[in-house]
């Protein structure tokens, strides 16, 4: 009898999905279990299929939603599309889904939402699966111990036509996270801290596995926030081993079997975690215990500091240019820097626990009149749940706009955007120049920091608001 | 996709590190449903000022940069989103290669699939190229070499399959379609296992 070589979580998923192993002149053919599509990165893929006379191989493994360019406002009951082009993208997706028999969550559908919020909600995101989408934040689904990564549109066409992708095997990077998150410090602060410490290119060529006590202590939504921003650390995918927390989340979800079927799945999923003695190509460790709420001061997600820390002096020309773009001075904290807009939303932080956390800060208080607060739930389901709990009332009474689900001001394609030089404290994932509107300035933060900043009308520490 | 074997061109230098896909093509230009025509929006917010006028000091706008097909970029080029609009915008503008010490993973794959050659070279060679904007250089895809302005050349690696895609103009879709029987066998095994009681 041979003793099996210890394998990582990623190794096990890779091994189970090699439809054709790598050869001397080609990478492996990897089978895709679940393919998620949306209106912005799919139209050219369907056009490619049409040009070549190809059909969608597995419409039953493909799910479509609208999220990126759709409006979050309705005027007289009708969606207020930014322009004809964005409306056309949505109609094009509708036509493509109809032609190929792909289930589509349209605007107003109870299952619609940001693609990375609805996958887990529906139970389509399951441990051990391969999941792809034409969106780099597909890494979110790795929270369940799935290998999930963003792909380009030509690859979307490949998956539509063959349900497969050619993949060079990525290296593995284990990040061991110890310590306990302090009060007012969340998974968002944790991932910002990790990216600050190891850099925006640390994960290039790698799949990250987040491990250790601080990761195990996170609930599923926190784990999704952590894995979501793996791409901001340069990695296409970030994974967390499935455990009881994962199984509990998945039980009863629409696309998860119940009864014996569920027990069988749990037994299978329980074999996925990295074996004792399995080696990562690289290993890093991080102490979460000393983190405070994080904010970004620059134009990439690695340019961040603790809320009470002084913005560091620029180390190079890029950092100088970033401070200049942001209109921020080094040498003192960001605290008190006026915020024109606060955005609570996106696939990073628009799930129900994010909205509950923000509502705890906002309850019974009013936002600063100079600051616009936009709260955009991640999905129709999150919206219904929030409304059932009365969170929408908390937000409205505080002075916030409570919108319909979508990507909204994270990517600013739908008209929700900053004006030049406006500053937003945002729970989204990217603070790139112009990301939230040309000339706009983004400070990335957690939902509680964003909510506190809306009250103060300026970048604020959430912790005093959480003590009472 | 046309085969890409050898690129001889002047360079244009954009030295900033971590140039992300939102700079290469801002999201507001992603509302189309076609692959072509995106060159006009390449680096839109760097090339033009708030009034829409070309910024004379932006490297791509200088007279000597016109017609250059090789972009010398900083480290971690193409980080950020998976939008294939980024390589579409670069090729539509006229670029055939991006040279950098490191190129982001998703962008690199997207580039190859669109005949845009991602060239990762070591720092000393990169410095030589940064210091000589407008230099005439040659990228030999088959040999995996870049000629340097001061003489000599630097090597760059591409996965063998990516190199073959560039040299032949045949993409992964053709390869995958030819593997249909193997995919079907794998798929049937998987579907049977899922259906098992």
mmCIF file of N, CA and C in Angstrom, chain B residues 4-82:
data_model
loop_
_atom_site.group_PDB
_atom_site.id
_atom_site.type_symbol
_atom_site.label_atom_id
_atom_site.label_comp_id
_atom_site.label_asym_id
_atom_site.label_seq_id
_atom_site.Cartn_x
_atom_site.Cartn_y
_atom_site.Cartn_z
ATOM 1 N N UNK B 4 2.116 36.525 -34.239
ATOM 2 C CA UNK B 4 3.066 37.572 -33.859
ATOM 3 C C UNK B 4 4.423 36.904 -33.698
ATOM 4 N N UNK B 5 5.367 37.242 -34.566
ATOM 5 C CA UNK B 5 6.656 36.567 -34.542
ATOM 6 C C UNK B 5 7.763 37.521 -34.082
ATOM 7 N N UNK B 6 7.716 38.732 -34.620
ATOM 8 C CA UNK B 6 8.804 39.671 -34.360
ATOM 9 C C UNK B 6 8.206 41.074 -34.386
ATOM 10 N N UNK B 7 8.585 41.889 -33.404
ATOM 11 C CA UNK B 7 8.093 43.263 -33.352
ATOM 12 C C UNK B 7 9.296 44.192 -33.356
ATOM 13 N N UNK B 8 9.387 45.046 -34.351
ATOM 14 C CA UNK B 8 10.463 46.046 -34.391
ATOM 15 C C UNK B 8 9.791 47.403 -34.332
ATOM 16 N N UNK B 9 10.125 48.187 -33.305
ATOM 17 C CA UNK B 9 9.435 49.467 -33.144
ATOM 18 C C UNK B 9 10.202 50.375 -32.198
ATOM 19 N N UNK B 10 9.842 51.642 -32.241
ATOM 20 C CA UNK B 10 10.264 52.558 -31.197
ATOM 21 C C UNK B 10 9.493 52.236 -29.923
ATOM 22 N N UNK B 11 10.020 52.677 -28.791
ATOM 23 C CA UNK B 11 9.328 52.457 -27.525
ATOM 24 C C UNK B 11 8.701 53.750 -27.029
ATOM 25 N N UNK B 12 7.688 53.583 -26.187
ATOM 26 C CA UNK B 12 7.183 54.702 -25.415
ATOM 27 C C UNK B 12 7.241 54.248 -23.959
ATOM 28 N N UNK B 13 7.677 55.137 -23.075
ATOM 29 C CA UNK B 13 7.970 54.744 -21.691
ATOM 30 C C UNK B 13 6.947 55.350 -20.727
ATOM 31 N N UNK B 14 6.363 54.476 -19.914
ATOM 32 C CA UNK B 14 5.406 54.884 -18.877
ATOM 33 C C UNK B 14 5.908 54.246 -17.585
ATOM 34 N N UNK B 15 6.757 54.947 -16.819
ATOM 35 C CA UNK B 15 7.531 54.265 -15.783
ATOM 36 C C UNK B 15 6.782 53.885 -14.502
ATOM 37 N N UNK B 16 5.569 54.410 -14.259
ATOM 38 C CA UNK B 16 4.902 54.179 -12.968
ATOM 39 C C UNK B 16 4.686 52.686 -12.722
ATOM 40 N N UNK B 17 4.885 52.269 -11.471
ATOM 41 C CA UNK B 17 4.565 50.905 -11.067
ATOM 42 C C UNK B 17 3.063 50.779 -10.816
ATOM 43 N N UNK B 18 2.582 49.538 -10.795
ATOM 44 C CA UNK B 18 1.198 49.235 -10.413
ATOM 45 C C UNK B 18 0.165 49.971 -11.265
ATOM 46 N N UNK B 19 0.430 50.125 -12.546
ATOM 47 C CA UNK B 19 -0.584 50.724 -13.419
ATOM 48 C C UNK B 19 -1.736 49.726 -13.536
ATOM 49 N N UNK B 20 -2.907 50.148 -13.061
ATOM 50 C CA UNK B 20 -4.038 49.227 -12.971
ATOM 51 C C UNK B 20 -4.948 49.345 -14.189
ATOM 52 N N UNK B 21 -5.841 48.374 -14.320
ATOM 53 C CA UNK B 21 -6.705 48.336 -15.508
ATOM 54 C C UNK B 21 -7.690 49.502 -15.532
ATOM 55 N N UNK B 22 -7.981 50.100 -14.368
ATOM 56 C CA UNK B 22 -8.847 51.292 -14.363
ATOM 57 C C UNK B 22 -8.139 52.480 -14.997
ATOM 58 N N UNK B 23 -6.801 52.495 -14.987
ATOM 59 C CA UNK B 23 -6.074 53.556 -15.692
ATOM 60 C C UNK B 23 -5.980 53.208 -17.174
ATOM 61 N N UNK B 24 -5.729 51.941 -17.474
ATOM 62 C CA UNK B 24 -5.592 51.525 -18.874
ATOM 63 C C UNK B 24 -6.882 51.831 -19.628
ATOM 64 N N UNK B 25 -7.997 51.450 -19.028
ATOM 65 C CA UNK B 25 -9.288 51.875 -19.589
ATOM 66 C C UNK B 25 -10.314 52.035 -18.466
ATOM 67 N N UNK B 26 -10.684 53.278 -18.164
ATOM 68 C CA UNK B 26 -11.631 53.513 -17.072
ATOM 69 C C UNK B 26 -12.980 52.822 -17.319
ATOM 70 N N UNK B 27 -13.623 52.433 -16.201
ATOM 71 C CA UNK B 27 -14.821 51.590 -16.282
ATOM 72 C C UNK B 27 -15.945 52.222 -17.101
ATOM 73 N N UNK B 28 -15.982 53.567 -17.158
ATOM 74 C CA UNK B 28 -17.109 54.154 -17.880
ATOM 75 C C UNK B 28 -17.051 53.881 -19.382
ATOM 76 N N UNK B 29 -15.924 53.358 -19.849
ATOM 77 C CA UNK B 29 -15.822 52.998 -21.273
ATOM 78 C C UNK B 29 -16.094 51.506 -21.514
ATOM 79 N N UNK B 30 -16.605 50.831 -20.491
ATOM 80 C CA UNK B 30 -16.855 49.388 -20.634
ATOM 81 C C UNK B 30 -18.307 49.095 -20.981
ATOM 82 N N UNK B 31 -19.044 50.099 -21.418
ATOM 83 C CA UNK B 31 -20.479 49.892 -21.595
ATOM 84 C C UNK B 31 -20.841 49.349 -22.977
ATOM 85 N N UNK B 32 -19.843 49.085 -23.798
ATOM 86 C CA UNK B 32 -20.133 48.586 -25.143
ATOM 87 C C UNK B 32 -20.323 47.085 -25.172
ATOM 88 N N UNK B 33 -20.591 46.555 -26.347
ATOM 89 C CA UNK B 33 -20.748 45.116 -26.505
ATOM 90 C C UNK B 33 -19.806 44.589 -27.597
ATOM 91 N N UNK B 34 -18.857 45.445 -28.016
ATOM 92 C CA UNK B 34 -17.909 45.049 -29.064
ATOM 93 C C UNK B 34 -16.479 45.106 -28.544
ATOM 94 N N UNK B 35 -15.586 44.434 -29.280
ATOM 95 C CA UNK B 35 -14.181 44.404 -28.868
ATOM 96 C C UNK B 35 -13.379 45.562 -29.455
ATOM 97 N N UNK B 36 -13.854 46.106 -30.562
ATOM 98 C CA UNK B 36 -13.036 47.104 -31.276
ATOM 99 C C UNK B 36 -13.374 48.531 -30.824
ATOM 100 N N UNK B 37 -12.550 49.443 -31.241
ATOM 101 C CA UNK B 37 -12.846 50.859 -31.023
ATOM 102 C C UNK B 37 -12.448 51.401 -29.662
ATOM 103 N N UNK B 38 -11.752 50.587 -28.846
ATOM 104 C CA UNK B 38 -11.449 51.031 -27.480
ATOM 105 C C UNK B 38 -10.149 51.832 -27.391
ATOM 106 N N UNK B 39 -9.364 51.861 -28.474
ATOM 107 C CA UNK B 39 -8.088 52.589 -28.455
ATOM 108 C C UNK B 39 -8.269 54.067 -28.110
ATOM 109 N N UNK B 40 -9.374 54.630 -28.526
ATOM 110 C CA UNK B 40 -9.627 56.053 -28.259
ATOM 111 C C UNK B 40 -9.725 56.328 -26.761
ATOM 112 N N UNK B 41 -10.063 55.295 -25.980
ATOM 113 C CA UNK B 41 -10.239 55.481 -24.535
ATOM 114 C C UNK B 41 -9.041 54.972 -23.726
ATOM 115 N N UNK B 42 -7.991 54.525 -24.425
ATOM 116 C CA UNK B 42 -6.810 54.037 -23.714
ATOM 117 C C UNK B 42 -6.224 55.138 -22.822
ATOM 118 N N UNK B 43 -5.952 54.820 -21.572
ATOM 119 C CA UNK B 43 -5.400 55.782 -20.597
ATOM 120 C C UNK B 43 -6.169 57.112 -20.634
ATOM 121 N N UNK B 44 -7.485 57.035 -20.803
ATOM 122 C CA UNK B 44 -8.286 58.234 -21.078
ATOM 123 C C UNK B 44 -8.016 59.369 -20.092
ATOM 124 N N UNK B 45 -7.960 59.033 -18.792
ATOM 125 C CA UNK B 45 -7.850 60.111 -17.802
ATOM 126 C C UNK B 45 -6.420 60.603 -17.620
ATOM 127 N N UNK B 46 -5.468 59.936 -18.228
ATOM 128 C CA UNK B 46 -4.081 60.415 -18.211
ATOM 129 C C UNK B 46 -3.766 61.157 -19.514
ATOM 130 N N UNK B 47 -4.391 60.677 -20.602
ATOM 131 C CA UNK B 47 -4.096 61.300 -21.902
ATOM 132 C C UNK B 47 -4.781 62.649 -22.058
ATOM 133 N N UNK B 48 -5.947 62.798 -21.440
ATOM 134 C CA UNK B 48 -6.731 64.022 -21.633
ATOM 135 C C UNK B 48 -7.020 64.699 -20.296
ATOM 136 N N UNK B 49 -7.146 66.016 -20.324
ATOM 137 C CA UNK B 49 -7.490 66.737 -19.098
ATOM 138 C C UNK B 49 -9.012 66.774 -18.938
ATOM 139 N N UNK B 50 -9.463 67.449 -17.883
ATOM 140 C CA UNK B 50 -10.891 67.482 -17.577
ATOM 141 C C UNK B 50 -11.723 68.035 -18.725
ATOM 142 N N UNK B 51 -11.130 68.889 -19.545
ATOM 143 C CA UNK B 51 -11.874 69.487 -20.664
ATOM 144 C C UNK B 51 -11.786 68.621 -21.921
ATOM 145 N N UNK B 52 -11.097 67.484 -21.818
ATOM 146 C CA UNK B 52 -11.008 66.594 -22.974
ATOM 147 C C UNK B 52 -9.841 66.904 -23.897
ATOM 148 N N UNK B 53 -8.996 67.866 -23.499
ATOM 149 C CA UNK B 53 -7.828 68.206 -24.344
ATOM 150 C C UNK B 53 -6.668 67.255 -24.037
ATOM 151 N N UNK B 54 -5.890 66.932 -25.069
ATOM 152 C CA UNK B 54 -4.726 66.072 -24.862
ATOM 153 C C UNK B 54 -3.718 66.775 -23.960
ATOM 154 N N UNK B 55 -3.180 66.054 -22.981
ATOM 155 C CA UNK B 55 -2.137 66.615 -22.121
ATOM 156 C C UNK B 55 -0.792 66.449 -22.836
ATOM 157 N N UNK B 56 -0.149 67.571 -23.098
ATOM 158 C CA UNK B 56 1.092 67.528 -23.889
ATOM 159 C C UNK B 56 2.183 66.748 -23.176
ATOM 160 N N UNK B 57 2.139 66.715 -21.820
ATOM 161 C CA UNK B 57 3.242 66.087 -21.085
ATOM 162 C C UNK B 57 3.057 64.585 -20.880
ATOM 163 N N UNK B 58 1.942 64.023 -21.288
ATOM 164 C CA UNK B 58 1.757 62.580 -21.111
ATOM 165 C C UNK B 58 2.554 61.846 -22.196
ATOM 166 N N UNK B 59 3.363 60.848 -21.803
ATOM 167 C CA UNK B 59 4.286 60.218 -22.755
ATOM 168 C C UNK B 59 3.654 59.805 -24.091
ATOM 169 N N UNK B 60 2.430 59.243 -24.041
ATOM 170 C CA UNK B 60 1.835 58.782 -25.299
ATOM 171 C C UNK B 60 1.495 59.935 -26.249
ATOM 172 N N UNK B 61 1.395 61.146 -25.683
ATOM 173 C CA UNK B 61 0.976 62.281 -26.514
ATOM 174 C C UNK B 61 2.138 63.001 -27.183
ATOM 175 N N UNK B 62 3.376 62.644 -26.814
ATOM 176 C CA UNK B 62 4.509 63.356 -27.390
ATOM 177 C C UNK B 62 4.669 62.969 -28.865
ATOM 178 N N UNK B 63 5.122 63.912 -29.672
ATOM 179 C CA UNK B 63 5.219 63.636 -31.110
ATOM 180 C C UNK B 63 6.046 62.382 -31.401
ATOM 181 N N UNK B 64 7.163 62.193 -30.651
ATOM 182 C CA UNK B 64 8.036 61.059 -30.953
ATOM 183 C C UNK B 64 7.408 59.719 -30.586
ATOM 184 N N UNK B 65 6.304 59.754 -29.795
ATOM 185 C CA UNK B 65 5.674 58.493 -29.397
ATOM 186 C C UNK B 65 4.679 57.995 -30.448
ATOM 187 N N UNK B 66 4.348 58.841 -31.409
ATOM 188 C CA UNK B 66 3.328 58.446 -32.385
ATOM 189 C C UNK B 66 3.824 57.256 -33.206
ATOM 190 N N UNK B 67 2.985 56.260 -33.291
ATOM 191 C CA UNK B 67 3.344 55.074 -34.074
ATOM 192 C C UNK B 67 4.156 54.044 -33.305
ATOM 193 N N UNK B 68 4.567 54.360 -32.068
ATOM 194 C CA UNK B 68 5.333 53.379 -31.279
ATOM 195 C C UNK B 68 4.432 52.191 -30.945
ATOM 196 N N UNK B 69 4.985 50.986 -31.087
ATOM 197 C CA UNK B 69 4.160 49.781 -30.866
ATOM 198 C C UNK B 69 4.587 49.009 -29.628
ATOM 199 N N UNK B 70 5.631 49.506 -28.928
ATOM 200 C CA UNK B 70 6.115 48.811 -27.732
ATOM 201 C C UNK B 70 6.012 49.752 -26.531
ATOM 202 N N UNK B 71 5.294 49.306 -25.509
ATOM 203 C CA UNK B 71 5.125 50.100 -24.297
ATOM 204 C C UNK B 71 6.062 49.558 -23.223
ATOM 205 N N UNK B 72 6.945 50.438 -22.725
ATOM 206 C CA UNK B 72 7.805 50.059 -21.598
ATOM 207 C C UNK B 72 7.100 50.549 -20.339
ATOM 208 N N UNK B 73 6.674 49.616 -19.493
ATOM 209 C CA UNK B 73 5.857 49.963 -18.334
ATOM 210 C C UNK B 73 6.573 49.595 -17.041
ATOM 211 N N UNK B 74 6.050 50.115 -15.910
ATOM 212 C CA UNK B 74 6.605 49.804 -14.597
ATOM 213 C C UNK B 74 6.162 48.421 -14.106
ATOM 214 N N UNK B 75 6.572 48.097 -12.882
ATOM 215 C CA UNK B 75 6.277 46.770 -12.314
ATOM 216 C C UNK B 75 4.794 46.590 -12.026
ATOM 217 N N UNK B 76 4.379 45.336 -12.027
ATOM 218 C CA UNK B 76 2.996 44.949 -11.705
ATOM 219 C C UNK B 76 1.998 45.625 -12.639
ATOM 220 N N UNK B 77 2.354 45.726 -13.903
ATOM 221 C CA UNK B 77 1.484 46.363 -14.889
ATOM 222 C C UNK B 77 0.212 45.533 -15.087
ATOM 223 N N UNK B 78 -0.927 46.223 -15.205
ATOM 224 C CA UNK B 78 -2.194 45.543 -15.494
ATOM 225 C C UNK B 78 -2.859 44.929 -14.288
ATOM 226 N N UNK B 79 -2.466 45.385 -13.079
ATOM 227 C CA UNK B 79 -3.122 44.846 -11.887
ATOM 228 C C UNK B 79 -4.555 45.367 -11.837
ATOM 229 N N UNK B 80 -5.360 44.738 -10.972
ATOM 230 C CA UNK B 80 -6.747 45.178 -10.849
ATOM 231 C C UNK B 80 -7.689 44.213 -11.533
ATOM 232 N N UNK B 81 -8.615 44.745 -12.288
ATOM 233 C CA UNK B 81 -9.742 43.949 -12.762
ATOM 234 C C UNK B 81 -9.342 42.985 -13.874
ATOM 235 N N UNK B 82 -10.270 42.092 -14.203
ATOM 236 C CA UNK B 82 -10.029 41.085 -15.237
ATOM 237 C C UNK B 82 -10.456 41.580 -16.610
#
